[in-house]
CSV table of C-alpha atoms in Angstrom, one decimal:
chain,number,residue,atom,x,y,z
D,1,UNK,CA,145.8,68.4,106.0
D,2,UNK,CA,145.8,71.7,107.8
D,3,UNK,CA,146.8,73.6,104.7
D,4,UNK,CA,144.0,71.9,102.7
D,5,UNK,CA,141.5,73.0,105.3
D,6,UNK,CA,142.8,76.6,105.1
D,7,UNK,CA,142.6,76.6,101.3
D,8,UNK,CA,139.1,75.3,101.4
D,9,UNK,CA,138.0,78.0,103.9
D,10,UNK,CA,139.7,80.7,101.8
D,11,UNK,CA,138.0,79.4,98.6
D,12,UNK,CA,134.6,79.5,100.3
D,13,UNK,CA,135.2,83.0,101.7
D,14,UNK,CA,136.3,84.3,98.3
D,15,UNK,CA,133.3,82.7,96.5
D,16,UNK,CA,130.9,84.2,99.1
D,17,UNK,CA,132.4,87.7,98.7
D,18,UNK,CA,132.2,87.4,94.9
D,19,UNK,CA,128.6,86.4,95.2
D,20,UNK,CA,127.9,89.3,97.5
D,21,UNK,CA,129.5,91.9,95.3
D,22,UNK,CA,127.7,90.7,92.2
D,23,UNK,CA,124.4,91.5,93.8
D,24,UNK,CA,125.2,95.2,93.4
D,25,UNK,CA,124.2,95.8,97.1
D,26,UNK,CA,120.7,96.5,96.1
D,27,UNK,CA,119.2,93.1,96.5
D,28,UNK,CA,117.2,91.3,93.8
D,29,UNK,CA,116.0,94.6,92.3
D,30,UNK,CA,119.5,95.6,91.1
D,31,UNK,CA,120.8,99.1,90.8
D,32,UNK,CA,118.0,101.8,90.6
D,33,UNK,CA,118.0,103.2,87.0
D,34,UNK,CA,116.3,106.3,85.7
D,35,UNK,CA,115.3,106.4,82.0
D,36,UNK,CA,114.4,109.6,80.3
D,37,UNK,CA,111.9,108.4,77.6
D,38,UNK,CA,111.7,111.9,76.2
D,39,UNK,CA,115.4,112.9,76.0
D,40,UNK,CA,114.7,116.0,73.9
D,41,UNK,CA,111.9,118.4,74.3
D,42,UNK,CA,111.1,120.8,71.4
D,43,UNK,CA,109.7,123.9,73.1
D,44,UNK,CA,108.9,125.5,69.7
D,45,UNK,CA,106.3,122.8,69.1
D,46,UNK,CA,104.7,123.6,72.5
D,47,UNK,CA,106.0,120.3,73.8
D,48,UNK,CA,106.3,120.5,77.6
D,49,UNK,CA,106.2,117.0,78.9
D,50,UNK,CA,109.2,114.8,79.8
D,51,UNK,CA,108.3,111.1,80.2
D,52,UNK,CA,110.4,109.3,82.8
D,53,UNK,CA,110.5,105.7,84.0
D,54,UNK,CA,112.6,103.7,86.4
D,55,UNK,CA,113.5,100.1,87.4
D,56,UNK,CA,115.4,98.4,90.1
D,57,UNK,CA,113.8,100.5,92.9
D,58,UNK,CA,112.6,99.1,96.2
D,59,UNK,CA,109.1,97.8,95.7
D,60,UNK,CA,106.5,100.1,97.1
D,61,UNK,CA,109.0,103.0,97.5
D,62,UNK,CA,108.0,106.5,96.6
D,63,UNK,CA,110.4,108.1,94.1
D,64,UNK,CA,111.3,111.8,94.3
D,65,UNK,CA,112.2,113.5,91.0
D,66,UNK,CA,114.7,116.3,91.3
D,67,UNK,CA,115.3,118.9,88.6
D,68,UNK,CA,118.4,121.2,88.4
D,69,UNK,CA,117.3,124.5,86.8
D,70,UNK,CA,119.2,127.0,84.7
D,71,UNK,CA,120.8,128.6,87.7
D,72,UNK,CA,121.9,125.3,89.2
D,73,UNK,CA,119.2,125.1,91.9
D,74,UNK,CA,117.9,121.6,92.6
D,75,UNK,CA,114.1,121.4,93.0
D,76,UNK,CA,111.7,118.7,93.9
D,77,UNK,CA,109.2,118.7,91.0
D,78,UNK,CA,106.7,116.2,92.5
D,79,UNK,CA,103.9,118.7,92.1
D,80,UNK,CA,104.3,118.6,88.3
D,81,UNK,CA,104.3,114.8,88.0
D,82,UNK,CA,101.4,112.7,86.8
D,83,UNK,CA,101.1,110.1,88.3
D,84,UNK,CA,103.2,110.2,91.4
D,85,UNK,CA,106.1,107.9,90.9
D,86,UNK,CA,105.9,104.9,93.1
D,87,UNK,CA,107.7,101.6,92.5
D,88,UNK,CA,105.4,98.6,91.8
D,89,UNK,CA,106.1,95.0,93.0
D,90,UNK,CA,108.8,94.7,90.4
D,91,UNK,CA,110.5,98.0,91.4
D,92,UNK,CA,109.4,99.8,88.3
D,93,UNK,CA,107.5,103.1,87.9
D,94,UNK,CA,106.6,105.6,85.1
D,95,UNK,CA,105.6,109.2,85.3
D,96,UNK,CA,105.4,112.4,83.2
D,97,UNK,CA,106.9,115.7,84.2
D,98,UNK,CA,105.0,118.7,82.8
D,99,UNK,CA,107.6,121.4,82.6
D,100,UNK,CA,105.3,124.1,81.1
D,101,UNK,CA,105.3,126.3,84.2
D,102,UNK,CA,109.1,126.2,84.3
D,103,UNK,CA,109.3,127.2,80.7
D,104,UNK,CA,106.8,130.0,81.1
D,105,UNK,CA,108.7,131.4,84.0
D,106,UNK,CA,111.9,131.1,81.9
D,107,UNK,CA,113.5,128.7,84.4
D,108,UNK,CA,114.0,126.4,81.5
D,109,UNK,CA,115.6,127.7,78.3
D,110,UNK,CA,117.2,125.9,75.4
D,111,UNK,CA,120.0,123.6,76.8
D,112,UNK,CA,120.7,120.5,78.8
D,113,UNK,CA,119.4,120.0,82.3
D,114,UNK,CA,120.0,117.3,84.9
D,115,UNK,CA,117.1,115.3,86.2
D,116,UNK,CA,117.5,112.8,89.0
D,117,UNK,CA,115.5,110.0,90.8
D,118,UNK,CA,116.0,110.0,94.5
D,119,UNK,CA,114.6,108.2,97.5
D,120,UNK,CA,112.3,109.7,100.1
D,121,UNK,CA,115.3,111.2,101.9
D,122,UNK,CA,116.4,112.9,98.7
D,123,UNK,CA,119.4,110.7,98.3
D,124,UNK,CA,120.1,110.7,94.5
D,125,UNK,CA,119.9,107.2,93.1
D,126,UNK,CA,120.4,107.9,89.4
D,127,UNK,CA,120.6,111.0,87.2
D,128,UNK,CA,120.3,111.7,83.5
D,129,UNK,CA,120.1,114.7,81.2
D,130,UNK,CA,117.2,116.1,79.2
D,131,UNK,CA,117.7,118.5,76.4
D,132,UNK,CA,115.4,121.4,75.7
D,133,UNK,CA,115.5,122.9,72.2
D,134,UNK,CA,113.8,125.8,70.5
D,135,UNK,CA,111.9,128.6,72.1
D,136,UNK,CA,108.5,128.5,73.7
D,137,UNK,CA,106.1,130.5,71.5
D,138,UNK,CA,104.9,133.8,73.0
D,139,UNK,CA,101.3,134.0,74.1
D,140,UNK,CA,99.1,135.9,71.7
D,141,UNK,CA,97.5,139.0,73.1
D,142,UNK,CA,93.8,139.3,72.7
């Protein structure tokens, strides 16, 4: 009888732990995920926008977008986002990063760059790469 009780308690404990670990520690929203809708930007066609979206974020949370430039410097690019990424009631958001100024200042050249979604304390939640190809056309002098 005593062994049966122990086995029952252990089974309940194991089942509870399995259920807890299957939640992914992030509650009902799941793991925050960043999606780069525009994974390749063709600078020769004057394309400067990178479309981003996310899911599994805390509802109502502001999402910070971090960009690692050519020299490995991580920058908050919130000023270049439209609209400001904020998770809706389902934990989803969408925004567009206009990288034109970074291209004009030659901080972005052809190559792959990391872009990350972070919480308000700049803790990285998910990261992806975006590829820039071609060269930004030179401005015509008048």
